[in-house]
């Protein structure tokens, strides 16, 4: 199988059920980060393409898509999920070559995308309003309705999963979507549109406009015809998105990454914890919003955890995505420079590298590779322990007792996910309550992806919840009807 079959019009937009070139004909070059070579061109959509996409979405709401019952939508969304499963190899290869994700991880993302569609497809006709007891002579009830046109700005780190959790939920509630994938990674967004189209999604219900953030992205977030915006990306861009949306008084869901801790107490089951501690830092080469980039370890087991994590790090291999190593390259040379900047701050800041992984022998020279790096004895106040690195770098920080663990855990601007490792039931509950974070995992981390589990941030990690039924509430609005019948 080749990465590009001729059926995927990679340099087109998908608008109103048609594959169309961008209005001004411009293109963006897409690179394979495993080799640093050009992969293909994608469309450089602009505000004109966004206008067309928003019009098409509005027409879909006024047309066939808006007329479908919840059960019909659910059946269609489930069908798209089934078709994704049928084309898993194709999707996985597209993602691996586009963003450098090791093939097995890319495959898991395709499975997660299918799982979102399966979950949401099944939920479509199970979301409903309520009746409210009120004054004599009234029937009062609520209706759950779509926002209308929803805008989806998706980053490059988990395109398929993020499309699943946001576009999947928005379609389920009957919204019509305009999706702007990241300029570094948009092939699986186009492939998703192709699959949805072939499954019979009415035209205009999903539109995809690739392009730069400051052009197509900004045009989408400030568009007066958009009724809800879902954004996943950096804090700096999240601020711009929220400002743009506020001009039109449009609700926004922001997922802006984090500096998530896993906290290991002296009584933890370290055999069980170890793979979670390491994988949650190096999965997708650390380019994960919920990466456990801080490992807090109680003094009594500190040396043991450092030694065992170091041993695991030394076994990690880094190579081309299609070779399916522990880690692939980072998404781009730009991201590699960002991560190397942090690593040189470690060198000059006198921080000890406890262990690193290794490159494969035949590493392509121009790939965006960095070694997974474990840093120990890092002060909780150091930028390496506070800032999101978005690369395969974990810091280990010692602590003494619950109080200090909580203070360090809550000591960054972020609060997306936290893990707690302890056998003490009372402490599990105290920690779950005290940590400021959208998700807390006790004696596990990530819960296998958790399509069903509401997910979102605290502080600068953002606001609003995606995944699970919560996302369906977020992608809908509530209307109250008070009907006086005398
Ligand atoms: O993010 P941006 P970048 C973090 C991570 C990373 C850093 C920079 O720390 O190192 O952000 O990555 C679109 N209006 N995360 O520069 O700019 C852009 O086209 C509207 C964490 O890639 O936030 C892309 O589709 N949209 C994160 C998306 O925003 C705009 C995932 C993300 O790009 C826009 C990615 C604008 N003005 C990076 N400017 C996570 N939470 O998982 C850009 N975009």
Coordinates of C-alpha atoms and ligand atoms in Angstrom, one line a residue:
X1 CA 0.0 0.0 0.0
X2 CA 1.3 3.5 -0.8
X3 CA 0.8 6.4 1.5
X4 CA -1.1 8.3 -1.1
X5 CA -3.6 6.6 -3.3
X6 CA -4.7 8.8 -6.1
X7 CA -8.2 9.1 -4.6
X8 CA -7.0 11.3 -1.7
X9 CA -7.0 14.8 -3.1
X10 CA -4.4 16.1 -0.7
X11 CA -4.1 19.6 -2.2
X12 CA -7.8 20.3 -2.1
X13 CA -10.3 21.4 0.4
X14 CA -13.5 19.5 1.1
X15 CA -16.4 21.9 0.9
X16 CA -20.1 21.1 0.4
X17 CA -19.4 17.5 -0.4
X18 CA -16.9 18.4 -3.2
X19 CA -13.1 18.3 -3.4
X20 CA -12.2 21.8 -4.5
X21 CA -8.9 23.6 -4.9
X22 CA -8.4 26.6 -2.6
X23 CA -9.8 29.8 -4.1
X24 CA -6.5 31.5 -4.6
X25 CA -4.7 28.3 -5.7
X26 CA -1.9 28.5 -3.1
X27 CA -0.3 25.3 -1.5
X28 CA 1.7 24.4 1.5
X29 CA 4.4 21.8 1.4
X30 CA 4.1 18.9 3.8
X31 CA 7.2 17.1 5.0
X32 CA 7.8 13.6 6.2
X33 CA 9.6 14.2 9.6
X34 CA 11.2 10.8 9.5
X35 CA 13.4 11.8 6.6
X36 CA 13.0 15.6 6.3
X37 CA 11.8 15.1 2.7
X38 CA 8.7 16.6 1.0
X39 CA 5.7 14.4 1.3
X40 CA 3.1 16.3 -0.8
X41 CA 1.3 19.6 -1.1
X42 CA -1.8 20.5 0.9
X43 CA -4.2 23.4 0.2
X44 CA -3.4 26.8 1.7
X45 CA -7.0 27.7 2.5
X46 CA -7.8 31.4 3.2
X47 CA -10.8 33.4 4.5
X48 CA -12.5 32.9 1.1
X49 CA -12.5 29.1 1.5
X50 CA -13.6 29.5 5.1
X51 CA -16.5 31.7 3.8
X52 CA -17.5 29.0 1.4
X53 CA -17.2 26.2 4.0
X54 CA -19.3 28.2 6.6
X55 CA -22.0 28.8 3.9
X56 CA -22.1 25.1 3.0
X57 CA -22.4 24.2 6.7
X58 CA -25.3 26.6 7.2
X59 CA -27.0 25.2 4.0
X60 CA -26.6 21.7 5.4
X61 CA -28.4 22.7 8.6
X62 CA -31.2 24.1 6.5
X63 CA -31.2 21.0 4.3
X64 CA -31.0 17.2 4.5
X65 CA -28.6 17.2 7.5
X66 CA -30.8 19.4 9.6
X67 CA -33.8 17.2 8.9
X68 CA -32.2 13.9 10.0
X69 CA -33.5 12.3 13.2
X70 CA -31.1 11.6 16.1
X71 CA -31.4 7.9 15.3
X72 CA -30.5 8.4 11.7
X73 CA -27.5 10.5 12.6
X74 CA -26.4 7.9 15.1
X75 CA -26.6 5.1 12.5
X76 CA -24.6 7.1 10.0
X77 CA -21.9 8.1 12.6
X78 CA -21.6 4.4 13.6
X79 CA -21.2 3.4 10.0
X80 CA -18.4 5.9 9.6
X81 CA -16.7 4.3 12.6
X82 CA -17.0 0.8 11.0
X83 CA -15.5 2.1 7.8
X84 CA -12.6 3.6 9.6
X85 CA -11.9 0.2 11.1
X86 CA -12.0 -1.3 7.6
X87 CA -9.3 1.2 6.4
X88 CA -7.1 1.2 9.5
X89 CA -3.9 0.3 7.6
X90 CA -4.4 3.2 5.2
X91 CA -5.1 5.7 7.9
X92 CA -2.2 4.5 10.1
X93 CA 0.3 4.8 7.3
X94 CA -0.9 8.3 6.4
X95 CA -0.5 9.4 10.0
X96 CA 2.8 7.7 10.5
X97 CA 4.3 9.4 7.4
X98 CA 2.6 12.8 8.0
X99 CA 3.5 13.3 11.7
X100 CA 6.2 10.7 12.3
X101 CA 4.2 8.7 14.7
X102 CA 5.4 5.0 15.1
X103 CA 3.1 2.8 13.1
X104 CA 1.6 1.0 16.1
X105 CA 0.7 4.3 17.8
X106 CA -0.8 5.6 14.5
X107 CA -2.9 2.5 14.3
X108 CA -4.1 2.9 17.8
X109 CA -5.1 6.5 17.0
X110 CA -7.2 5.2 14.0
X111 CA -8.8 2.6 16.4
X112 CA -9.6 5.5 18.8
X113 CA -11.1 7.5 16.0
X114 CA -13.4 4.6 15.2
X115 CA -14.2 4.1 18.8
X116 CA -15.3 7.8 19.1
X117 CA -17.6 7.3 16.2
X118 CA -18.9 4.1 17.7
X119 CA -19.5 5.7 21.1
X120 CA -21.1 8.8 19.8
X121 CA -23.1 7.0 17.2
X122 CA -24.6 4.9 19.9
X123 CA -25.3 8.0 22.1
X124 CA -27.0 10.1 19.4
X125 CA -30.5 9.2 20.3
X126 CA -29.9 8.9 24.1
X127 CA -29.4 12.6 24.8
X128 CA -32.6 14.4 25.5
X129 CA -34.2 17.3 27.4
X130 CA -36.3 17.1 30.6
X131 CA -39.7 18.1 31.8
X132 CA -39.8 20.5 34.8
X133 CA -42.6 20.6 37.3
X134 CA -43.8 24.2 37.4
X135 CA -46.8 26.3 38.2
X136 CA -50.4 25.3 37.7
X137 CA -51.4 25.4 34.0
X138 CA -47.9 25.0 32.6
X139 CA -46.0 22.3 30.9
X140 CA -42.3 23.1 31.0
X141 CA -39.7 21.1 29.1
X142 CA -36.2 21.6 27.8
X143 CA -34.9 20.8 24.3
X144 CA -31.3 20.0 23.5
X145 CA -30.4 21.6 20.2
X146 CA -27.2 21.9 18.1
X147 CA -25.3 25.2 18.3
X148 CA -25.4 25.4 14.5
X149 CA -22.1 25.7 12.6
X150 CA -19.2 24.6 14.7
X151 CA -15.5 25.4 14.0
X152 CA -12.8 22.9 14.9
X153 CA -9.2 23.9 15.0
X154 CA -7.1 20.7 15.4
X155 CA -3.3 20.4 16.1
X156 CA -0.8 18.0 14.6
X157 CA -0.1 15.7 17.6
X158 CA -3.2 13.5 17.6
X159 CA -5.2 14.6 14.5
X160 CA -7.4 11.5 14.4
X161 CA -8.2 11.3 18.1
X162 CA -9.0 15.0 18.3
X163 CA -11.1 14.9 15.2
X164 CA -13.0 12.0 16.8
X165 CA -13.6 13.7 20.1
X166 CA -14.6 17.1 18.7
X167 CA -16.1 16.6 15.2
X168 CA -17.5 13.2 16.2
X169 CA -19.4 14.7 19.1
X170 CA -20.5 17.9 17.2
X171 CA -21.9 15.9 14.3
X172 CA -23.7 13.6 16.8
X173 CA -25.6 16.6 18.2
X174 CA -26.6 17.7 14.7
X175 CA -24.1 20.5 14.2
X176 CA -22.5 21.2 10.8
X177 CA -18.7 21.3 11.1
X178 CA -15.9 23.3 9.5
X179 CA -12.6 21.6 10.4
X180 CA -9.2 23.4 10.0
X181 CA -6.5 20.8 10.5
X182 CA -2.9 21.8 11.4
X183 CA -0.6 22.9 8.6
X184 CA 1.9 20.3 9.6
X185 CA -0.6 17.4 9.5
X186 CA -3.8 17.2 7.6
X187 CA -3.9 14.0 5.6
X188 CA -6.0 12.0 8.0
X189 CA -8.4 14.9 8.3
X190 CA -8.9 14.7 4.5
X191 CA -9.1 10.9 4.7
X192 CA -11.8 11.2 7.4
X193 CA -13.8 13.5 5.2
X194 CA -13.5 11.1 2.3
X195 CA -14.7 8.2 4.4
X196 CA -17.6 10.2 5.9
X197 CA -18.6 11.3 2.4
X198 CA -18.5 7.7 1.1
X199 CA -20.6 6.6 4.0
X200 CA -23.3 9.1 2.9
X201 CA -22.8 12.1 5.2
X202 CA -25.0 14.8 3.7
X203 CA -23.1 17.5 1.8
X204 CA -22.0 20.4 3.9
X205 CA -22.3 18.6 7.2
X206 CA -18.5 18.3 7.4
X207 CA -16.1 20.7 5.6
X208 CA -12.4 20.6 5.7
X209 CA -10.2 23.7 5.0
X210 CA -6.5 23.1 5.4
X211 CA -4.3 26.1 5.8
X212 CA -2.2 28.2 8.1
X213 CA -3.5 29.2 11.6
X214 CA -3.1 32.9 11.1
X215 CA -5.0 32.7 7.8
X216 CA -7.6 30.0 7.6
X217 CA -7.7 29.4 11.4
X218 CA -8.1 33.1 12.3
X219 CA -10.8 33.5 9.6
X220 CA -12.7 30.6 11.1
X221 CA -12.5 31.7 14.7
X222 CA -13.6 35.2 13.9
X223 CA -16.4 34.3 11.4
X224 CA -19.8 35.7 12.2
X225 CA -21.5 32.6 10.9
X226 CA -19.8 30.2 13.3
X227 CA -21.7 29.4 16.5
X228 CA -19.2 27.4 18.6
X229 CA -15.5 26.9 18.4
X230 CA -13.5 23.9 19.6
X231 CA -9.7 24.5 19.8
X232 CA -6.8 22.3 20.8
X233 CA -3.3 23.8 20.7
X234 CA -1.0 26.2 22.5
X235 CA -1.9 28.7 25.2
X236 CA -0.8 31.6 23.1
X237 CA -3.1 30.6 20.2
X238 CA -5.8 29.7 22.6
X239 CA -5.8 33.3 23.9
X240 CA -6.2 34.6 20.3
X241 CA -9.0 32.1 19.6
X242 CA -10.9 33.1 22.7
X243 CA -10.5 36.8 21.9
X244 CA -11.7 36.3 18.4
X245 CA -14.7 34.3 19.6
X246 CA -15.6 36.9 22.2
X247 CA -16.1 39.5 19.5
X248 CA -19.1 37.4 18.2
X249 CA -20.1 36.1 21.7
X250 CA -19.5 32.5 20.7
X251 CA -18.8 29.7 23.2
X252 CA -15.3 28.2 23.0
X253 CA -13.9 24.9 24.2
X254 CA -10.1 25.2 24.8
X255 CA -7.7 22.3 25.4
X256 CA -4.3 23.9 25.8
X257 CA -1.9 21.2 27.0
X258 CA -0.3 20.8 30.4
X259 CA 2.6 19.9 32.7
X260 CA 0.9 16.8 34.2
X261 CA 2.4 15.1 37.2
X262 CA 2.5 11.5 38.3
X263 CA 3.0 11.3 42.0
X264 CA 4.6 8.2 43.5
X265 CA 4.4 7.6 47.2
X266 CA 6.6 5.3 49.3
X267 CA 3.8 2.7 49.5
X268 CA 3.2 2.6 45.7
X269 CA 3.2 -0.6 43.7
X270 CA 6.2 0.4 41.7
X271 CA 6.2 -2.7 39.4
X272 CA 2.8 -1.7 38.2
X273 CA 3.6 2.0 38.1
X274 CA 6.8 1.8 36.1
X275 CA 5.4 1.3 32.5
X276 CA 2.8 4.1 33.1
X277 CA 5.5 6.4 34.4
X278 CA 7.7 6.0 31.3
X279 CA 5.1 5.5 28.6
X280 CA 3.1 8.6 29.6
X281 CA 6.2 10.6 29.0
X282 CA 7.5 9.2 25.8
X283 CA 4.4 8.2 23.9
X284 CA 4.1 10.1 20.6
X285 CA 7.6 11.4 21.4
X286 CA 6.2 13.4 24.4
X287 CA 4.0 15.5 22.1
X288 CA 0.9 14.7 24.1
X289 CA -1.2 17.3 25.9
X290 CA -1.6 14.9 28.8
X291 CA 2.1 13.7 28.8
X292 CA 3.2 13.0 32.3
X293 CA 6.2 15.3 32.0
X294 CA 6.7 15.6 35.8
X295 CA 7.4 12.6 38.0
X296 CA 7.2 13.4 41.7
X297 CA 8.6 10.7 43.9
X298 CA 8.6 10.4 47.7
X299 CA 12.1 10.4 49.1
X300 CA 11.9 6.8 50.4
X301 CA 11.6 5.3 46.9
X302 CA 13.3 8.1 45.0
X303 CA 16.5 6.3 44.1
X304 CA 14.7 3.1 43.2
X305 CA 12.3 4.9 40.9
X306 CA 15.1 6.9 39.3
X307 CA 17.1 3.7 38.7
X308 CA 14.3 1.7 37.3
X309 CA 13.0 4.5 35.0
X310 CA 16.6 5.1 33.8
X311 CA 17.0 1.4 32.9
X312 CA 13.7 1.6 30.9
X313 CA 14.9 4.8 29.1
X314 CA 18.2 3.2 28.0
X315 CA 16.1 0.5 26.2
X316 CA 14.1 3.1 24.2
X317 CA 15.0 3.2 20.5
X318 CA 14.3 6.2 18.2
X319 CA 13.9 5.8 14.4
X320 CA 11.7 6.3 11.4
X321 CA 7.9 6.1 12.0
X322 CA 7.4 3.2 9.6
X323 CA 10.1 1.2 11.4
X324 CA 7.8 1.2 14.5
X325 CA 10.4 2.0 17.1
X326 CA 9.6 3.1 20.7
X327 CA 9.7 6.7 19.4
X328 CA 9.6 8.3 16.0
X329 CA 10.8 11.8 15.1
X330 CA 9.1 14.9 16.4
X331 CA 6.6 16.4 14.0
X332 CA 8.9 19.0 12.5
X333 CA 12.3 20.6 12.7
X334 CA 10.7 23.6 14.4
X335 CA 9.5 21.3 17.2
X336 CA 12.9 19.7 17.4
X337 CA 14.5 23.1 17.9
X338 CA 12.0 24.0 20.7
X339 CA 12.8 20.7 22.5
X340 CA 16.6 21.1 22.0
X341 CA 16.3 24.6 23.5
X342 CA 14.9 23.1 26.7
X343 CA 17.6 20.4 26.7
X344 CA 20.4 22.9 26.4
X345 CA 18.8 24.8 29.3
X346 CA 19.2 21.6 31.3
X347 CA 22.9 21.3 30.4
X348 CA 23.7 24.9 31.3
X349 CA 21.5 24.8 34.4
X350 CA 23.5 22.0 35.9
X351 CA 20.7 19.5 35.8
X352 CA 21.6 15.8 35.8
X353 CA 20.7 13.6 32.8
X354 CA 19.8 10.4 34.5
X355 CA 19.4 8.4 31.3
X356 CA 18.7 8.7 27.5
X357 CA 17.4 6.4 24.8
X358 CA 19.4 5.5 21.7
X359 CA 19.1 6.2 18.0
X360 CA 18.8 3.3 15.5
X361 CA 22.0 2.7 13.5
X362 CA 20.5 3.8 10.1
X363 CA 18.9 7.1 11.4
X364 CA 18.1 9.3 8.4
X365 CA 20.2 12.5 8.7
X366 CA 17.5 15.0 8.1
X367 CA 14.8 13.6 10.3
X368 CA 13.5 15.6 13.3
X369 CA 14.9 13.3 16.0
X370 CA 15.7 13.9 19.6
X371 CA 16.7 11.4 22.3
X372 CA 14.2 10.7 25.0
X373 CA 15.8 12.2 28.1
X374 CA 15.2 11.6 31.8
X375 CA 16.3 14.5 34.1
X376 CA 16.6 14.0 37.8
X377 CA 16.8 16.1 41.0
X378 CA 15.0 19.0 39.2
X379 CA 13.8 21.9 41.3
X380 CA 10.0 22.3 41.0
X381 CA 10.6 26.0 40.3
X382 CA 12.9 25.4 37.3
X383 CA 11.4 26.2 33.9
X384 CA 11.9 22.5 32.9
X385 CA 9.5 21.6 35.7
X386 CA 7.0 24.3 34.9
X387 CA 6.8 24.8 31.1
X388 CA 5.3 22.5 28.6
X389 CA 8.2 21.0 26.6
X390 CA 6.2 18.9 24.2
X391 CA 9.0 16.5 23.5
X392 CA 10.3 13.2 25.1
X393 CA 11.7 14.8 28.3
X394 CA 10.6 13.9 31.8
X395 CA 11.8 15.5 35.0
X396 CA 11.9 13.7 38.3
X397 CA 11.4 15.7 41.4
X398 CA 11.8 14.4 45.0
X399 CA 9.3 15.3 47.8
X400 CA 8.5 14.6 51.4
X401 CA 4.9 13.8 52.4
X402 CA 1.5 14.6 51.0
X403 CA 1.5 18.3 51.6
X404 CA 4.6 18.9 49.6
X405 CA 3.4 16.6 46.9
X406 CA 0.2 18.6 46.5
X407 CA 2.0 21.9 46.6
X408 CA 4.4 20.8 43.8
X409 CA 1.6 19.2 41.8
X410 CA -0.4 22.4 41.8
X411 CA 2.6 24.6 41.3
X412 CA 2.3 25.2 37.6
X413 CA -0.1 27.3 35.5
X414 CA -1.6 24.1 34.1
X415 CA -4.0 21.4 35.3
X416 CA -4.9 18.8 32.7
X417 CA -4.2 15.3 34.1
X418 CA -2.6 13.9 37.3
X419 CA -1.6 10.4 38.4
X420 CA -1.3 9.2 42.0
X421 CA 0.4 6.0 43.0
X422 CA -0.4 4.9 46.6
X423 CA -2.0 1.9 48.3
X424 CA -3.5 4.2 51.0
X425 CA -7.2 4.6 50.4
X426 CA -7.6 7.8 52.5
X427 CA -4.6 9.4 50.7
X428 CA -6.1 8.5 47.3
X429 CA -9.2 10.4 48.2
X430 CA -7.4 13.4 49.7
X431 CA -5.1 13.7 46.7
X432 CA -8.0 13.4 44.2
X433 CA -9.7 16.3 46.0
X434 CA -6.6 18.5 46.5
X435 CA -5.1 18.3 43.0
X436 CA -6.3 21.0 40.6
X437 CA -6.8 19.0 37.4
X438 CA -9.4 17.9 34.9
X439 CA -8.7 14.2 35.3
X440 CA -7.1 12.3 38.2
X441 CA -5.9 8.7 37.7
X442 CA -5.3 6.6 40.8
X443 CA -2.9 3.7 40.4
X444 CA -3.1 4.0 36.6
X445 CA -2.6 6.8 34.1
X446 CA -4.6 7.6 31.0
X447 CA -7.1 4.8 31.5
X448 CA -6.4 3.4 28.0
X449 CA -7.4 6.6 26.2
X450 CA -10.9 6.9 27.7
X451 CA -13.2 7.9 24.9
X452 CA -16.0 7.7 27.6
X453 CA -14.2 9.9 30.1
X454 CA -14.8 13.6 30.2
X455 CA -11.6 15.4 29.5
X456 CA -10.4 19.0 29.8
X457 CA -8.4 21.5 31.8
X458 CA -8.1 23.7 34.8
X459 CA -6.1 27.0 34.7
X460 CA -4.1 27.5 31.5
X461 CA -4.9 23.9 30.4
X462 CA -8.2 25.4 29.2
X463 CA -11.9 25.1 29.8
X464 CA -14.8 23.1 28.6
X465 CA -15.0 19.3 28.5
X466 CA -14.6 17.0 25.5
X467 CA -15.0 13.2 25.3
X468 CA -17.8 11.2 27.0
X469 CA -21.3 12.4 27.3
X470 CA -20.0 15.8 28.6
X471 CA -18.9 16.6 25.0
X472 CA -22.4 16.1 23.8
X473 CA -23.7 18.6 26.3
X474 CA -20.9 21.0 25.2
X475 CA -21.8 20.7 21.6
X476 CA -25.4 21.5 22.2
X477 CA -27.4 24.2 23.7
X478 CA -30.5 24.0 26.0
X479 CA -33.8 25.7 25.2
X480 CA -36.5 25.9 27.8
X481 CA -40.1 25.9 26.7
X482 CA -42.8 27.0 29.1
X483 CA -46.2 26.1 27.6
X484 CA -49.2 27.5 29.3
X485 CA -52.2 25.4 28.6
X486 CA -54.7 27.0 31.0
Ligands
LIG1 O1 0.5 25.4 18.2 P1 -0.7 26.3 17.8 P2 1.8 25.0 17.5 C1 1.7 23.4 22.3 C2 3.0 22.7 22.4 C3 3.8 23.1 21.2 C4 3.2 24.6 21.0 C5 3.3 25.2 19.7 O2 3.6 23.1 23.6 O3 5.2 23.1 21.4 O4 1.9 24.5 21.4 O5 2.7 24.3 18.7 C6 -3.9 26.8 14.6 N1 -6.2 31.4 14.9 N2 0.7 22.5 21.7 O6 2.5 26.2 17.0 O7 -0.2 27.5 17.1 C7 -2.8 26.0 13.9 O8 -2.9 26.2 12.5 C8 -6.8 30.2 14.8 C9 -0.2 21.8 22.6 O9 1.6 24.0 16.5 O10 -1.6 26.4 18.9 C10 -3.1 24.6 14.3 O11 -4.2 24.1 13.6 N3 -6.0 29.0 14.7 C11 -1.3 21.1 22.0 C12 -3.6 24.8 15.8 O12 -4.0 26.2 15.9 C13 -4.7 29.1 14.8 C14 -1.2 20.6 20.6 C15 -2.5 24.6 16.9 O13 -1.4 25.4 16.6 C16 -4.1 30.4 14.9 C17 -0.3 21.4 19.8 C18 -4.9 31.5 15.0 N4 -4.4 32.8 15.1 C19 0.6 22.3 20.4 N5 -2.7 30.2 15.0 C20 -2.2 20.3 22.9 N6 -3.0 21.0 23.7 O14 -2.2 19.1 22.8 C21 -2.5 28.9 14.9 N7 -3.7 28.2 14.7

